[in-house]
PDB file of C-alpha atoms in Angstrom:
ATOM      1  CA  VAL A   1       0.261  -0.065  -0.254  1.00 71.00           C
ATOM      2  CA  ALA A   2       2.979   2.409   1.043  1.00 69.00           C
ATOM      3  CA  ARG A   3       4.217   2.133  -2.179  1.00 80.00           C
ATOM      4  CA  LEU A   4       1.333   2.254  -4.217  1.00 76.00           C
ATOM      5  CA  LEU A   5       0.789   5.526  -2.818  1.00 72.00           C
ATOM      6  CA  LEU A   6       4.139   7.071  -2.057  1.00 73.00           C
ATOM      7  CA  GLY A   7       3.860   5.483  -6.679  1.00 76.00           C
ATOM      8  CA  VAL A   8       0.821   7.822  -6.869  1.00 73.00           C
ATOM      9  CA  ALA A   9       2.838  11.572  -5.324  1.00 73.00           C
ATOM     10  CA  ALA A  10       5.589  10.865  -7.101  1.00 76.00           C
ATOM     11  CA  ARG A  11       3.213  11.606 -10.533  1.00 79.00           C
ATOM     12  CA  ASN A  12       1.259  14.316  -8.430  1.00 77.00           C
ATOM     13  CA  ALA A  13       4.248  16.628  -7.694  1.00 82.00           C
ATOM     14  CA  VAL A  14       3.811  15.856  -3.864  1.00 85.00           C
ATOM     15  CA  THR A  15       6.576  14.834  -1.764  1.00 84.00           C
ATOM     16  CA  PRO A  16       6.436  12.422   1.205  1.00 83.00           C
ATOM     17  CA  ARG A  17       8.653  13.080   4.201  1.00 87.00           C
ATOM     18  CA  LEU A  18       8.860  10.514   7.063  1.00 88.00           C
ATOM     19  CA  GLY A  19       7.785  12.134  10.307  1.00 83.00           C
ATOM     20  CA  PRO A  20       5.433  11.499  13.516  1.00 82.00           C
ATOM     21  CA  VAL A  21       2.023  11.081  12.810  1.00 83.00           C
ATOM     22  CA  ASN A  22       0.334  11.318  15.741  1.00 80.00           C
ATOM     23  CA  GLY A  23       2.983  10.427  17.571  1.00 80.00           C
ATOM     24  CA  SER A  24       4.296   6.825  15.818  1.00 79.00           C
ATOM     25  CA  ASP A  25       6.353   6.493  12.529  1.00 80.00           C
ATOM     26  CA  GLY A  26       4.374   8.410   9.002  1.00 86.00           C
ATOM     27  CA  LEU A  27       4.419  10.220   6.117  1.00 86.00           C
ATOM     28  CA  VAL A  28       4.014  13.821   5.577  1.00 87.00           C
ATOM     29  CA  PHE A  29       2.283  14.790   2.085  1.00 86.00           C
ATOM     30  CA  GLU A  30       3.871  18.134   0.578  1.00 86.00           C
ATOM     31  CA  SER A  31       3.201  19.956  -2.735  1.00 86.00           C
ATOM     32  CA  GLY A  32       5.176  23.605  -2.808  1.00 86.00           C
ATOM     33  CA  GLY A  33       5.195  23.726   1.136  1.00 83.00           C
ATOM     34  CA  THR A  34       2.366  22.656   2.204  1.00 84.00           C
ATOM     35  CA  VAL A  35       1.088  19.919   3.632  1.00 85.00           C
ATOM     36  CA  VAL A  36      -1.391  17.989   1.857  1.00 86.00           C
ATOM     37  CA  GLY A  37      -1.700  14.565   3.295  1.00 87.00           C
ATOM     38  CA  VAL A  38      -0.637  12.501   5.996  1.00 88.00           C
ATOM     39  CA  MET A  39      -0.598   9.280   6.690  1.00 88.00           C
ATOM     40  CA  GLY A  40       0.582   7.223   9.901  1.00 88.00           C
ATOM     41  CA  PHE A  41       0.398   3.156  11.107  1.00 86.00           C
ATOM     42  CA  ALA A  42      -0.634   1.265  13.637  1.00 86.00           C
ATOM     43  CA  VAL A  43       2.805  -1.992  14.008  1.00 86.00           C
ATOM     44  CA  ALA A  44       2.122  -5.173  15.458  1.00 91.00           C
ATOM     45  CA  GLY A  45       5.833  -6.913  16.149  1.00 92.00           C
ATOM     46  CA  ASP A  46       6.459  -5.946  12.421  1.00 89.00           C
ATOM     47  CA  VAL A  47       3.261  -5.469  10.130  1.00 89.00           C
ATOM     48  CA  ILE A  48       1.336  -2.081   9.936  1.00 86.00           C
ATOM     49  CA  THR A  49      -1.701  -3.099  10.572  1.00 90.00           C
ATOM     50  CA  GLU A  50      -3.546  -0.333  10.076  1.00 88.00           C
ATOM     51  CA  ILE A  51      -3.247   2.441   7.494  1.00 86.00           C
ATOM     52  CA  ASP A  52      -4.807   6.599   7.892  1.00 87.00           C
ATOM     53  CA  PHE A  53      -4.323   9.235   5.163  1.00 86.00           C
ATOM     54  CA  LEU A  54      -5.904  12.579   5.987  1.00 87.00           C
ATOM     55  CA  VAL A  55      -6.177  14.530   3.102  1.00 85.00           C
ATOM     56  CA  ASN A  56      -9.059  16.761   4.763  1.00 86.00           C
ATOM     57  CA  PRO A  57      -7.488  20.469   4.204  1.00 84.00           C
ATOM     58  CA  GLU A  58      -9.133  21.452   7.186  1.00 84.00           C
ATOM     59  CA  LYS A  59      -7.138  19.427   9.608  1.00 82.00           C
ATOM     60  CA  LEU A  60      -4.923  19.406   7.372  1.00 81.00           C
ATOM     61  CA  ARG A  61      -3.857  23.601   9.238  1.00 74.00           C
ATOM     62  CA  ARG A  62      -3.217  21.699  12.348  1.00 68.00           C
ATOM     63  CA  VAL A  63       0.124  19.407  10.929  1.00 61.00           C
ATOM     64  CA  ALA A  64       2.790  21.688  11.533  1.00 57.00           C
ATOM     65  CA  TRP A  65       5.806  20.042   9.956  1.00 56.00           C
ATOM     66  CA  ARG A  66       8.808  20.443  10.738  1.00 52.00           C
ATOM     67  CA  GLY A  67      10.839  19.081   7.455  1.00 51.00           C
TER      68      GLY A  67
END
């Protein structure tokens, strides 16, 4: 799933960066210096058990990216 989303990001001039999302590892997607999406992962052992992807502009206004 992550590879698919990274491929979509590459085709849409979006830059993914590793960073904390809700206190866990995740991806922050940027376009033109603006955060356009975040992806958080829930991990159990070595397995990703849940992926949360947020692209709602209203909620993203609260994301402070320090890349």
